[in-house]
Structures are given as C-alpha cells and as structure tokens.
Amino acid sequence: MFLINHYFYEYFCKFGFTDDWAKFLNMLTLLAILIVIIYVSDVVARTVMVKSFTKFAARSKTTFDDLLVSHKAPRNIAHLVPLFITIKVFPLVFSDYPKIEAFLVLMLKVYGILLTIWIVRSILRTLESYFKTLPSLRDKPIDSYIQVVMLFVWIIGVASSLAVLINLSFLSFFTTIGAASAVLLLIFKDTILGFVASIQVAINDTLRIGDWITMDKYGADGDVIEINLSTVQVQNFDKTITTIPTYAIISESFKNWRGMQSSGGRRIKRSILIKSKSIHFLTNEEIENLKKIQLITKYLEDKQEELAEYNRINNIDQSTLVNGRNLTNLGVFRIYLQTYIERHPGIHKDMSLMVRQLQPTSQGIPLEIYAFSNDIRWVKYESIMSDIFDHIFSSITYFDLELFELTPTIFEAPKN
C-alpha cells in the first residue's frame, strides 16, 4: 500500500521538492487520477446499466421495468459504482492528510444518504405510475400514499445526514431533537411549514420557476421567478413583485397556467347578448338573400332541401312559418359563426371549438364562442380574439339580429 499511496512521492523528491511539497503534489496527482477514474466508472456504469435495463424492459411484458427506466432508477443506481470506488480509494489518496480524509469521507457519507433517497424516490415514482395503470387502484389516492412515504424517507434521510455531520448516533440524535422539539417548533414554525411545503411542491411538481400563476388573495398574476424555503416570488405583468408564503401554495387555491402554455392553445370563452325580439323564422326571400354569404351558401341549400322534404312528407302547412321545421336567423347566424371560426387562421383546429346558446337572461340570449387560439402569447391572443369579435359585431346586422345594449333611463322632472 505504501508503494501505491506514495508512488509519485519519490519522483517529486528527486526533482528537489521538500518533503511537505512532495507529499502535497503526490496527493494532488493521486486525486487527479481518482477523479478521472470516478468519471470513467460513472460513464461506463450508467451506459451499461441503462442500456442493459432498457433491453430487458423491451423484452419483458410488464410495464413496471419500462417505468423504472423512464423514472431514471437504473441511472441513479449506477451512481453507486463510482461512490463505492471513491470510498475504497480515498484512504490511499489522503494517507498523509488524515483530517482532510476524515472531512471528505464525512461528505461522501452524506452524499451516499442523499443518493439513496434519490434512488428510493425514483422507485416510489415508478410505483406511483405503475399503480395508476392498475384498474383496481385507479380510483384510489395513490399520490397521497406515495407522498407520505416519501416525506418519511426525506425526514429519515435528512436526520441521518445531520447525525453523520455532528458525529452522533441516529437514536441519540432523535432523542436530543425530541427533547427540544417544542422550542424548535415554536421558533422555526414558518421555516418548518416552508420546508414541508417545498418538499411537497417538488414531489408533486406543483410549481416551477417560469410558471404563470394567478392567486387573487395575494394579488399575484404573473411569472414565478423564485421558489425558496419560505417564500415564492411572482413578477406580475405590471412588473411589480408579489411575495407569497411557500406553505400557502399547498394550503390555498391558485391557478397555474402551465397546462395552457404547454398545450399550445389559449381558451377564448366570450359571449354576446342578442335581443330576443330580433329572432324570427326566415322567409324564402331572406334565405335567398343570405345565400350570398359564401360561408353558408352550401349549408342553406342543403338545409332547404332537408326541411322541404320533411315538411312535404309530413304534410306541413307552410302558409304559417311556425308549422313544421324552418330556419331561424339566430340558428343560421350560429352556423355562420361556427364556420367562420373553424376557418380562422388564428384558431387551434385540434382543440374544442363551438358556438353555443346559453341560458336566456333578462338582457337577451347569450351566444357564446368557445375556442382556443393557436398562439398563447398575451398580445397575439388578444389580437386574435378582438379580430373575431370585430367581425361578429359587424356581421350580425346581415342576419337581421340586434345586440343588447343597456340604455340608461332618463327621468324627467315632474311638471307643475
């Protein structure tokens, strides 16, 4: 062993270095070689482990091993190889510097604990995903069960790391903490709440830096720029900064727009109010006039034939339009809007798209446009929505319909 851990020492002494410098340079050289060995062993272990496990997963019938690969469990396990090598070789590298060796071995133990937590986390996430694929467990709160287990794993892992750092047995550490728990809970209440919230936010992927969130209670409406143990900072669209307690993220309601941003479409959900008195059946003359609108020409021709055939078979008296089936100006206008929005270049064609009537109100009949823009940027989204409604307001008169507008009542002074 002497020859190995002092292999370069003799060479440096021959070059005229003092004993201390020769030992120091010998340690640096061995450390550089160790770093190369660690890097190479990590790359080789990861490559072999991941490729072998991927091939095995591809051949097996179960999805559990595929989920292990997708949650990076083999990759995390592979990191144990360079860790074991490092623990074995460290005494050789720092044989002349026992204090440095003791400190680094301590750090390696902490790293080993954290790596074990990371491996357990990957396996638990795999179990979570796998259980969700089982029909008998789909309606069970699997997420809650996994989160509780993961929370205990983190508590044990952090406690073990602290016990290692202060050179105290695990049992003695928890006994000491238990005696002072009341004082600690009182002093560090917000920190503990924030710590637990941070773990839950990380595990559940509830919030990420860059997410657009809305939280009315705190006046937050903007992008998350920082998440730490005690606070979440949100830069609002007016460039002000709102600070939210981290524990409020898990205890109170907020809206995260990440799903909208990742989907590629932003919802348009706006209605117009149409005066009920302006709605009526269409006469043949009005239908012929509306056929000049190209978007609904084919629809009107086909619908006329369909309704005429129905009324003829059922001997409907067409002298009165309320008899049988007939077109209305509101119905035709709804079809026109549906066709117009379907062909609009700013609308996402693969998402929900409809024009529908809502419950009648005292102000008229709401006609709602429900669609998604294909551009989620705020300015572009507003431009697309404004363009659509500009057209709606301009085209409604062609269908002999009227929009509801609240007219203020003017009171005249009584005459004497």
CSV table of N, CA and C in Angstrom, one decimal, residues 48-190:
chain,number,residue,atom,x,y,z
A,48,VAL,N,-23.7,1.0,-19.2
A,48,VAL,CA,-24.0,-0.4,-19.1
A,48,VAL,C,-25.4,-0.7,-18.5
A,49,MET,N,-25.6,0.0,-17.3
A,49,MET,CA,-26.8,-0.2,-16.6
A,49,MET,C,-28.1,0.2,-17.3
A,50,VAL,N,-28.0,1.4,-17.9
A,50,VAL,CA,-29.2,1.9,-18.6
A,50,VAL,C,-29.5,1.1,-19.9
A,51,LYS,N,-28.4,0.8,-20.7
A,51,LYS,CA,-28.7,0.0,-21.9
A,51,LYS,C,-29.1,-1.4,-21.6
A,52,SER,N,-28.5,-2.0,-20.6
A,52,SER,CA,-28.9,-3.4,-20.2
A,52,SER,C,-30.4,-3.4,-19.7
A,53,PHE,N,-30.7,-2.5,-18.9
A,53,PHE,CA,-32.1,-2.4,-18.3
A,53,PHE,C,-33.1,-2.1,-19.4
A,54,THR,N,-32.7,-1.2,-20.3
A,54,THR,CA,-33.6,-0.8,-21.4
A,54,THR,C,-33.9,-2.0,-22.3
A,55,LYS,N,-32.9,-2.8,-22.6
A,55,LYS,CA,-33.1,-4.0,-23.4
A,55,LYS,C,-34.0,-5.0,-22.7
A,56,PHE,N,-33.7,-5.2,-21.4
A,56,PHE,CA,-34.5,-6.1,-20.6
A,56,PHE,C,-36.0,-5.7,-20.6
A,57,ALA,N,-36.2,-4.4,-20.4
A,57,ALA,CA,-37.5,-3.8,-20.3
A,57,ALA,C,-38.3,-4.0,-21.6
A,58,ALA,N,-37.5,-3.9,-22.8
A,58,ALA,CA,-38.2,-4.0,-24.1
A,58,ALA,C,-38.7,-5.4,-24.3
A,59,ARG,N,-38.0,-6.4,-23.7
A,59,ARG,CA,-38.3,-7.8,-23.9
A,59,ARG,C,-39.4,-8.3,-23.0
A,60,SER,N,-39.5,-7.7,-21.8
A,60,SER,CA,-40.5,-8.1,-20.8
A,60,SER,C,-41.9,-7.6,-21.1
A,61,LYS,N,-42.9,-8.3,-20.6
A,61,LYS,CA,-44.3,-8.0,-20.9
A,61,LYS,C,-44.8,-6.9,-19.9
A,62,THR,N,-44.3,-6.9,-18.7
A,62,THR,CA,-44.8,-5.9,-17.8
A,62,THR,C,-44.3,-4.5,-18.1
A,63,THR,N,-45.1,-3.5,-17.6
A,63,THR,CA,-44.7,-2.1,-17.8
A,63,THR,C,-43.9,-1.5,-16.7
A,64,PHE,N,-43.7,-2.3,-15.6
A,64,PHE,CA,-43.1,-1.8,-14.4
A,64,PHE,C,-41.6,-1.4,-14.7
A,65,ASP,N,-40.9,-2.3,-15.4
A,65,ASP,CA,-39.5,-2.1,-15.7
A,65,ASP,C,-39.3,-0.9,-16.7
A,66,ASP,N,-40.3,-0.7,-17.6
A,66,ASP,CA,-40.3,0.4,-18.5
A,66,ASP,C,-40.4,1.7,-17.7
A,67,LEU,N,-41.3,1.7,-16.7
A,67,LEU,CA,-41.5,2.9,-15.9
A,67,LEU,C,-40.2,3.1,-15.0
A,68,LEU,N,-39.5,2.1,-14.6
A,68,LEU,CA,-38.2,2.3,-13.9
A,68,LEU,C,-37.2,3.0,-14.8
A,69,VAL,N,-37.2,2.7,-16.0
A,69,VAL,CA,-36.3,3.4,-17.0
A,69,VAL,C,-36.7,4.8,-17.2
A,70,SER,N,-38.0,5.0,-17.4
A,70,SER,CA,-38.5,6.4,-17.6
A,70,SER,C,-38.3,7.3,-16.4
A,71,HIS,N,-38.3,6.7,-15.2
A,71,HIS,CA,-38.1,7.5,-14.0
A,71,HIS,C,-36.6,7.5,-13.5
A,72,LYS,N,-35.7,7.0,-14.4
A,72,LYS,CA,-34.3,7.1,-14.2
A,72,LYS,C,-33.7,6.3,-13.0
A,73,ALA,N,-34.4,5.2,-12.6
A,73,ALA,CA,-34.0,4.4,-11.5
A,73,ALA,C,-32.6,3.7,-11.8
A,74,PRO,N,-32.5,3.1,-13.0
A,74,PRO,CA,-31.2,2.4,-13.3
A,74,PRO,C,-30.0,3.5,-13.3
A,75,ARG,N,-30.3,4.7,-13.9
A,75,ARG,CA,-29.3,5.7,-14.0
A,75,ARG,C,-28.8,6.1,-12.6
A,76,ASN,N,-29.8,6.3,-11.6
A,76,ASN,CA,-29.4,6.7,-10.3
A,76,ASN,C,-28.7,5.6,-9.5
A,77,ILE,N,-29.1,4.3,-9.8
A,77,ILE,CA,-28.4,3.2,-9.1
A,77,ILE,C,-26.9,3.1,-9.6
A,78,ALA,N,-26.7,3.4,-10.9
A,78,ALA,CA,-25.4,3.3,-11.5
A,78,ALA,C,-24.4,4.3,-10.8
A,79,HIS,N,-24.9,5.4,-10.2
A,79,HIS,CA,-24.0,6.3,-9.5
A,79,HIS,C,-23.4,5.7,-8.2
A,80,LEU,N,-23.9,4.5,-7.8
A,80,LEU,CA,-23.4,3.9,-6.6
A,80,LEU,C,-22.0,3.3,-6.9
A,81,VAL,N,-21.7,2.9,-8.1
A,81,VAL,CA,-20.4,2.3,-8.5
A,81,VAL,C,-19.3,3.3,-8.2
A,82,PRO,N,-19.3,4.5,-8.8
A,82,PRO,CA,-18.2,5.4,-8.5
A,82,PRO,C,-18.1,5.8,-7.0
A,83,LEU,N,-19.3,5.8,-6.3
A,83,LEU,CA,-19.3,6.1,-4.9
A,83,LEU,C,-18.5,5.1,-4.1
A,84,PHE,N,-18.7,3.8,-4.4
A,84,PHE,CA,-18.0,2.7,-3.7
A,84,PHE,C,-16.5,2.8,-4.0
A,85,ILE,N,-16.2,3.0,-5.3
A,85,ILE,CA,-14.8,3.1,-5.7
A,85,ILE,C,-14.1,4.3,-4.9
A,86,THR,N,-14.8,5.4,-4.8
A,86,THR,CA,-14.2,6.6,-4.1
A,86,THR,C,-14.0,6.3,-2.6
A,87,ILE,N,-14.9,5.6,-2.0
A,87,ILE,CA,-14.8,5.3,-0.6
A,87,ILE,C,-13.6,4.4,-0.3
A,88,LYS,N,-13.4,3.4,-1.3
A,88,LYS,CA,-12.3,2.5,-1.1
A,88,LYS,C,-10.9,3.1,-1.4
A,89,VAL,N,-10.9,4.1,-2.3
A,89,VAL,CA,-9.6,4.6,-2.8
A,89,VAL,C,-9.2,5.9,-1.9
A,90,PHE,N,-10.1,6.5,-1.3
A,90,PHE,CA,-9.8,7.8,-0.6
A,90,PHE,C,-8.7,7.6,0.5
A,91,PRO,N,-8.7,6.5,1.3
A,91,PRO,CA,-7.6,6.4,2.2
A,91,PRO,C,-6.2,6.4,1.6
A,92,LEU,N,-6.1,5.9,0.4
A,92,LEU,CA,-4.8,5.9,-0.3
A,92,LEU,C,-4.4,7.3,-0.8
A,93,VAL,N,-5.4,8.1,-1.2
A,93,VAL,CA,-5.1,9.4,-1.7
A,93,VAL,C,-4.7,10.4,-0.6
A,94,PHE,N,-5.4,10.3,0.5
A,94,PHE,CA,-5.2,11.3,1.6
A,94,PHE,C,-4.5,10.6,2.8
A,95,SER,N,-3.7,9.7,2.6
A,95,SER,CA,-3.0,9.0,3.7
A,95,SER,C,-2.1,9.9,4.5
A,96,ASP,N,-1.6,11.0,3.9
A,96,ASP,CA,-0.8,11.9,4.6
A,96,ASP,C,-1.6,13.1,5.2
A,97,TYR,N,-2.8,13.1,4.9
A,97,TYR,CA,-3.7,14.2,5.3
A,97,TYR,C,-5.0,13.7,6.0
A,98,PRO,N,-4.8,13.1,7.1
A,98,PRO,CA,-6.0,12.4,7.8
A,98,PRO,C,-7.2,13.3,8.0
A,99,LYS,N,-6.9,14.6,8.4
A,99,LYS,CA,-8.0,15.5,8.7
A,99,LYS,C,-8.9,15.8,7.4
A,100,ILE,N,-8.2,16.0,6.3
A,100,ILE,CA,-8.9,16.2,5.0
A,100,ILE,C,-9.7,14.9,4.6
A,101,GLU,N,-9.0,13.8,4.8
A,101,GLU,CA,-9.6,12.5,4.5
A,101,GLU,C,-10.9,12.3,5.4
A,102,ALA,N,-10.8,12.6,6.7
A,102,ALA,CA,-12.0,12.5,7.6
A,102,ALA,C,-13.1,13.4,7.1
A,103,PHE,N,-12.8,14.6,6.7
A,103,PHE,CA,-13.9,15.5,6.3
A,103,PHE,C,-14.5,15.1,5.0
A,104,LEU,N,-13.7,14.6,4.0
A,104,LEU,CA,-14.3,14.2,2.8
A,104,LEU,C,-15.0,12.9,2.9
A,105,VAL,N,-14.6,12.0,3.7
A,105,VAL,CA,-15.3,10.8,4.0
A,105,VAL,C,-16.7,11.1,4.6
A,106,LEU,N,-16.7,12.1,5.5
A,106,LEU,CA,-18.0,12.6,6.0
A,106,LEU,C,-18.9,13.1,4.9
A,107,MET,N,-18.4,13.9,4.0
A,107,MET,CA,-19.2,14.4,2.9
A,107,MET,C,-19.7,13.2,2.0
A,108,LEU,N,-18.8,12.2,1.8
A,108,LEU,CA,-19.2,11.1,1.0
A,108,LEU,C,-20.4,10.3,1.6
A,109,LYS,N,-20.3,10.2,2.9
A,109,LYS,CA,-21.4,9.5,3.6
A,109,LYS,C,-22.8,10.3,3.4
A,110,VAL,N,-22.7,11.6,3.6
A,110,VAL,CA,-23.9,12.4,3.3
A,110,VAL,C,-24.4,12.3,1.9
A,111,TYR,N,-23.4,12.3,1.0
A,111,TYR,CA,-23.8,12.1,-0.5
A,111,TYR,C,-24.4,10.7,-0.7
A,112,GLY,N,-23.9,9.7,0.0
A,112,GLY,CA,-24.4,8.4,-0.1
A,112,GLY,C,-25.9,8.3,0.4
A,113,ILE,N,-26.1,9.0,1.5
A,113,ILE,CA,-27.5,9.1,2.0
A,113,ILE,C,-28.4,9.8,1.0
A,114,LEU,N,-28.0,10.9,0.5
A,114,LEU,CA,-28.8,11.6,-0.5
A,114,LEU,C,-29.0,10.8,-1.7
A,115,LEU,N,-28.0,10.1,-2.2
A,115,LEU,CA,-28.2,9.3,-3.4
A,115,LEU,C,-29.1,8.2,-3.1
A,116,THR,N,-29.1,7.6,-1.9
A,116,THR,CA,-30.1,6.6,-1.6
A,116,THR,C,-31.5,7.1,-1.6
A,117,ILE,N,-31.7,8.3,-1.1
A,117,ILE,CA,-33.0,9.0,-1.1
A,117,ILE,C,-33.4,9.2,-2.6
A,118,TRP,N,-32.5,9.6,-3.4
A,118,TRP,CA,-32.9,9.8,-4.8
A,118,TRP,C,-33.3,8.5,-5.5
A,119,ILE,N,-32.6,7.4,-5.2
A,119,ILE,CA,-32.9,6.1,-5.7
A,119,ILE,C,-34.3,5.6,-5.2
A,120,VAL,N,-34.5,5.8,-3.9
A,120,VAL,CA,-35.9,5.5,-3.4
A,120,VAL,C,-36.9,6.3,-4.0
A,121,ARG,N,-36.6,7.6,-4.2
A,121,ARG,CA,-37.6,8.5,-4.9
A,121,ARG,C,-38.0,8.0,-6.3
A,122,SER,N,-37.0,7.6,-7.0
A,122,SER,CA,-37.2,7.0,-8.4
A,122,SER,C,-38.1,5.8,-8.3
A,123,ILE,N,-37.8,4.9,-7.4
A,123,ILE,CA,-38.6,3.7,-7.3
A,123,ILE,C,-40.0,4.0,-6.8
A,124,LEU,N,-40.2,5.0,-5.9
A,124,LEU,CA,-41.5,5.3,-5.5
A,124,LEU,C,-42.3,6.0,-6.6
A,125,ARG,N,-41.7,6.8,-7.4
A,125,ARG,CA,-42.4,7.4,-8.5
A,125,ARG,C,-42.8,6.3,-9.5
A,126,THR,N,-41.9,5.3,-9.7
A,126,THR,CA,-42.3,4.2,-10.6
A,126,THR,C,-43.5,3.5,-10.0
A,127,LEU,N,-43.5,3.2,-8.7
A,127,LEU,CA,-44.6,2.5,-8.1
A,127,LEU,C,-45.9,3.3,-8.3
A,128,GLU,N,-45.8,4.6,-8.1
A,128,GLU,CA,-46.9,5.5,-8.3
A,128,GLU,C,-47.5,5.4,-9.7
A,129,SER,N,-46.6,5.5,-10.7
A,129,SER,CA,-47.1,5.4,-12.1
A,129,SER,C,-47.7,4.0,-12.4
A,130,TYR,N,-47.0,3.0,-11.8
A,130,TYR,CA,-47.5,1.6,-12.1
A,130,TYR,C,-48.8,1.4,-11.5
A,131,PHE,N,-49.0,1.8,-10.2
A,131,PHE,CA,-50.3,1.6,-9.5
A,131,PHE,C,-51.4,2.3,-10.3
A,132,LYS,N,-51.1,3.4,-10.9
A,132,LYS,CA,-52.2,4.1,-11.6
A,132,LYS,C,-52.6,3.4,-12.9
A,133,THR,N,-51.8,2.5,-13.3
A,133,THR,CA,-52.2,1.7,-14.5
A,133,THR,C,-53.1,0.5,-14.2
A,134,LEU,N,-53.2,0.2,-12.9
A,134,LEU,CA,-54.0,-1.0,-12.5
A,134,LEU,C,-55.4,-0.6,-12.3
A,135,PRO,N,-56.4,-1.2,-13.0
A,135,PRO,CA,-57.8,-0.9,-12.9
A,135,PRO,C,-58.3,-0.8,-11.4
A,136,SER,N,-57.8,-1.7,-10.6
A,136,SER,CA,-58.4,-1.8,-9.2
A,136,SER,C,-57.9,-0.6,-8.4
A,137,LEU,N,-56.9,0.1,-8.8
A,137,LEU,CA,-56.3,1.2,-8.0
A,137,LEU,C,-56.5,2.6,-8.6
A,138,ARG,N,-57.1,2.6,-9.7
A,138,ARG,CA,-57.2,3.9,-10.4
A,138,ARG,C,-58.0,5.0,-9.7
A,139,ASP,N,-59.0,4.5,-8.9
A,139,ASP,CA,-59.8,5.5,-8.1
A,139,ASP,C,-59.3,5.7,-6.7
A,140,LYS,N,-58.1,5.2,-6.4
A,140,LYS,CA,-57.5,5.3,-5.0
A,140,LYS,C,-56.5,6.5,-5.0
A,141,PRO,N,-56.4,7.1,-3.9
A,141,PRO,CA,-55.5,8.3,-3.8
A,141,PRO,C,-54.0,7.8,-3.7
A,142,ILE,N,-53.5,7.2,-4.7
A,142,ILE,CA,-52.1,6.7,-4.7
A,142,ILE,C,-51.1,7.8,-4.5
A,143,ASP,N,-51.3,9.0,-5.0
A,143,ASP,CA,-50.4,10.1,-4.8
A,143,ASP,C,-50.2,10.4,-3.4
A,144,SER,N,-51.3,10.4,-2.6
A,144,SER,CA,-51.2,10.7,-1.2
A,144,SER,C,-50.4,9.7,-0.4
A,145,TYR,N,-50.6,8.4,-0.8
A,145,TYR,CA,-49.8,7.4,-0.1
A,145,TYR,C,-48.3,7.5,-0.4
A,146,ILE,N,-48.0,7.7,-1.6
A,146,ILE,CA,-46.6,7.8,-2.0
A,146,ILE,C,-45.9,9.0,-1.4
A,147,GLN,N,-46.7,10.2,-1.3
A,147,GLN,CA,-46.2,11.4,-0.7
A,147,GLN,C,-45.8,11.2,0.7
A,148,VAL,N,-46.7,10.5,1.5
A,148,VAL,CA,-46.5,10.2,2.9
A,148,VAL,C,-45.2,9.4,3.1
A,149,VAL,N,-45.0,8.4,2.3
A,149,VAL,CA,-43.8,7.5,2.4
A,149,VAL,C,-42.6,8.4,2.0
A,150,MET,N,-42.7,9.2,1.0
A,150,MET,CA,-41.6,10.0,0.5
A,150,MET,C,-41.2,11.0,1.6
A,151,LEU,N,-42.2,11.6,2.3
A,151,LEU,CA,-42.0,12.5,3.3
A,151,LEU,C,-41.2,11.9,4.5
A,152,PHE,N,-41.5,10.7,4.8
A,152,PHE,CA,-40.8,10.0,5.9
A,152,PHE,C,-39.4,9.6,5.4
A,153,VAL,N,-39.2,9.3,4.2
A,153,VAL,CA,-37.9,9.0,3.6
A,153,VAL,C,-37.0,10.2,3.7
A,154,TRP,N,-37.5,11.4,3.4
A,154,TRP,CA,-36.8,12.6,3.4
A,154,TRP,C,-36.4,13.0,4.9
A,155,ILE,N,-37.4,12.8,5.8
A,155,ILE,CA,-37.1,13.1,7.2
A,155,ILE,C,-36.0,12.2,7.7
A,156,ILE,N,-36.1,10.9,7.4
A,156,ILE,CA,-35.0,9.9,7.9
A,156,ILE,C,-33.7,10.3,7.2
A,157,GLY,N,-33.7,10.6,6.0
A,157,GLY,CA,-32.5,10.9,5.2
A,157,GLY,C,-31.8,12.2,5.8
A,158,VAL,N,-32.6,13.2,6.0
A,158,VAL,CA,-32.0,14.5,6.5
A,158,VAL,C,-31.5,14.3,7.9
A,159,ALA,N,-32.3,13.5,8.7
A,159,ALA,CA,-31.9,13.3,10.1
A,159,ALA,C,-30.6,12.5,10.1
A,160,SER,N,-30.5,11.5,9.2
A,160,SER,CA,-29.3,10.7,9.1
A,160,SER,C,-28.1,11.5,8.7
A,161,SER,N,-28.3,12.4,7.8
A,161,SER,CA,-27.2,13.3,7.3
A,161,SER,C,-26.7,14.2,8.4
A,162,LEU,N,-27.7,14.8,9.2
A,162,LEU,CA,-27.3,15.6,10.3
A,162,LEU,C,-26.6,14.8,11.4
A,163,ALA,N,-27.1,13.6,11.6
A,163,ALA,CA,-26.4,12.8,12.6
A,163,ALA,C,-25.0,12.5,12.2
A,164,VAL,N,-24.8,12.2,11.0
A,164,VAL,CA,-23.4,12.0,10.4
A,164,VAL,C,-22.5,13.2,10.6
A,165,LEU,N,-23.1,14.4,10.3
A,165,LEU,CA,-22.3,15.6,10.3
A,165,LEU,C,-21.9,16.0,11.7
A,166,ILE,N,-22.7,15.7,12.7
A,166,ILE,CA,-22.4,16.1,14.1
A,166,ILE,C,-21.8,14.9,14.9
A,167,ASN,N,-21.6,13.8,14.1
A,167,ASN,CA,-20.9,12.6,14.8
A,167,ASN,C,-21.7,12.1,16.0
A,168,LEU,N,-23.0,11.9,15.7
A,168,LEU,CA,-23.9,11.4,16.7
A,168,LEU,C,-24.7,10.2,16.2
A,169,SER,N,-25.0,9.3,17.1
A,169,SER,CA,-25.8,8.1,16.6
A,169,SER,C,-27.2,8.5,16.2
A,170,PHE,N,-27.8,7.8,15.4
A,170,PHE,CA,-29.1,8.1,14.9
A,170,PHE,C,-30.1,8.2,16.0
A,171,LEU,N,-30.1,7.2,16.9
A,171,LEU,CA,-31.0,7.2,18.0
A,171,LEU,C,-30.8,8.4,19.0
A,172,SER,N,-29.6,8.6,19.3
A,172,SER,CA,-29.2,9.8,20.2
A,172,SER,C,-29.7,11.1,19.5
A,173,PHE,N,-29.5,11.2,18.2
A,173,PHE,CA,-29.9,12.4,17.5
A,173,PHE,C,-31.4,12.7,17.7
A,174,PHE,N,-32.2,11.6,17.4
A,174,PHE,CA,-33.6,11.8,17.5
A,174,PHE,C,-34.1,12.1,19.0
A,175,THR,N,-33.4,11.5,20.0
A,175,THR,CA,-33.7,11.7,21.4
A,175,THR,C,-33.4,13.2,21.7
A,176,THR,N,-32.3,13.7,21.3
A,176,THR,CA,-32.0,15.1,21.5
A,176,THR,C,-33.0,16.0,20.8
A,177,ILE,N,-33.3,15.7,19.6
A,177,ILE,CA,-34.2,16.6,18.9
A,177,ILE,C,-35.6,16.5,19.5
A,178,GLY,N,-36.0,15.3,20.0
A,178,GLY,CA,-37.3,15.2,20.7
A,178,GLY,C,-37.4,16.0,21.9
A,179,ALA,N,-36.3,16.1,22.7
A,179,ALA,CA,-36.4,16.9,23.9
A,179,ALA,C,-36.5,18.4,23.6
A,180,ALA,N,-36.0,18.9,22.5
A,180,ALA,CA,-36.1,20.3,22.2
A,180,ALA,C,-37.1,20.6,21.1
A,181,SER,N,-38.0,19.6,20.8
A,181,SER,CA,-38.9,19.8,19.7
A,181,SER,C,-39.9,20.9,19.9
A,182,ALA,N,-40.4,21.1,21.2
A,182,ALA,CA,-41.4,22.1,21.5
A,182,ALA,C,-40.8,23.5,21.2
A,183,VAL,N,-39.6,23.8,21.6
A,183,VAL,CA,-38.9,25.1,21.4
A,183,VAL,C,-38.6,25.3,19.9
A,184,LEU,N,-38.1,24.2,19.3
A,184,LEU,CA,-37.8,24.3,17.8
A,184,LEU,C,-39.1,24.6,17.0
A,185,LEU,N,-40.2,23.9,17.3
A,185,LEU,CA,-41.4,24.1,16.6
A,185,LEU,C,-41.9,25.6,16.8
A,186,LEU,N,-41.7,26.1,17.9
A,186,LEU,CA,-42.2,27.5,18.2
A,186,LEU,C,-41.3,28.5,17.4
A,187,ILE,N,-40.0,28.3,17.5
A,187,ILE,CA,-39.1,29.2,16.8
A,187,ILE,C,-39.1,29.1,15.3
A,188,PHE,N,-39.1,27.9,14.8
A,188,PHE,CA,-39.0,27.6,13.4
A,188,PHE,C,-40.3,27.2,12.7
A,189,LYS,N,-41.4,27.7,13.3
A,189,LYS,CA,-42.7,27.3,12.7
A,189,LYS,C,-42.8,27.6,11.2
A,190,ASP,N,-42.5,28.8,10.8
A,190,ASP,CA,-42.7,29.2,9.4
A,190,ASP,C,-41.6,28.4,8.6
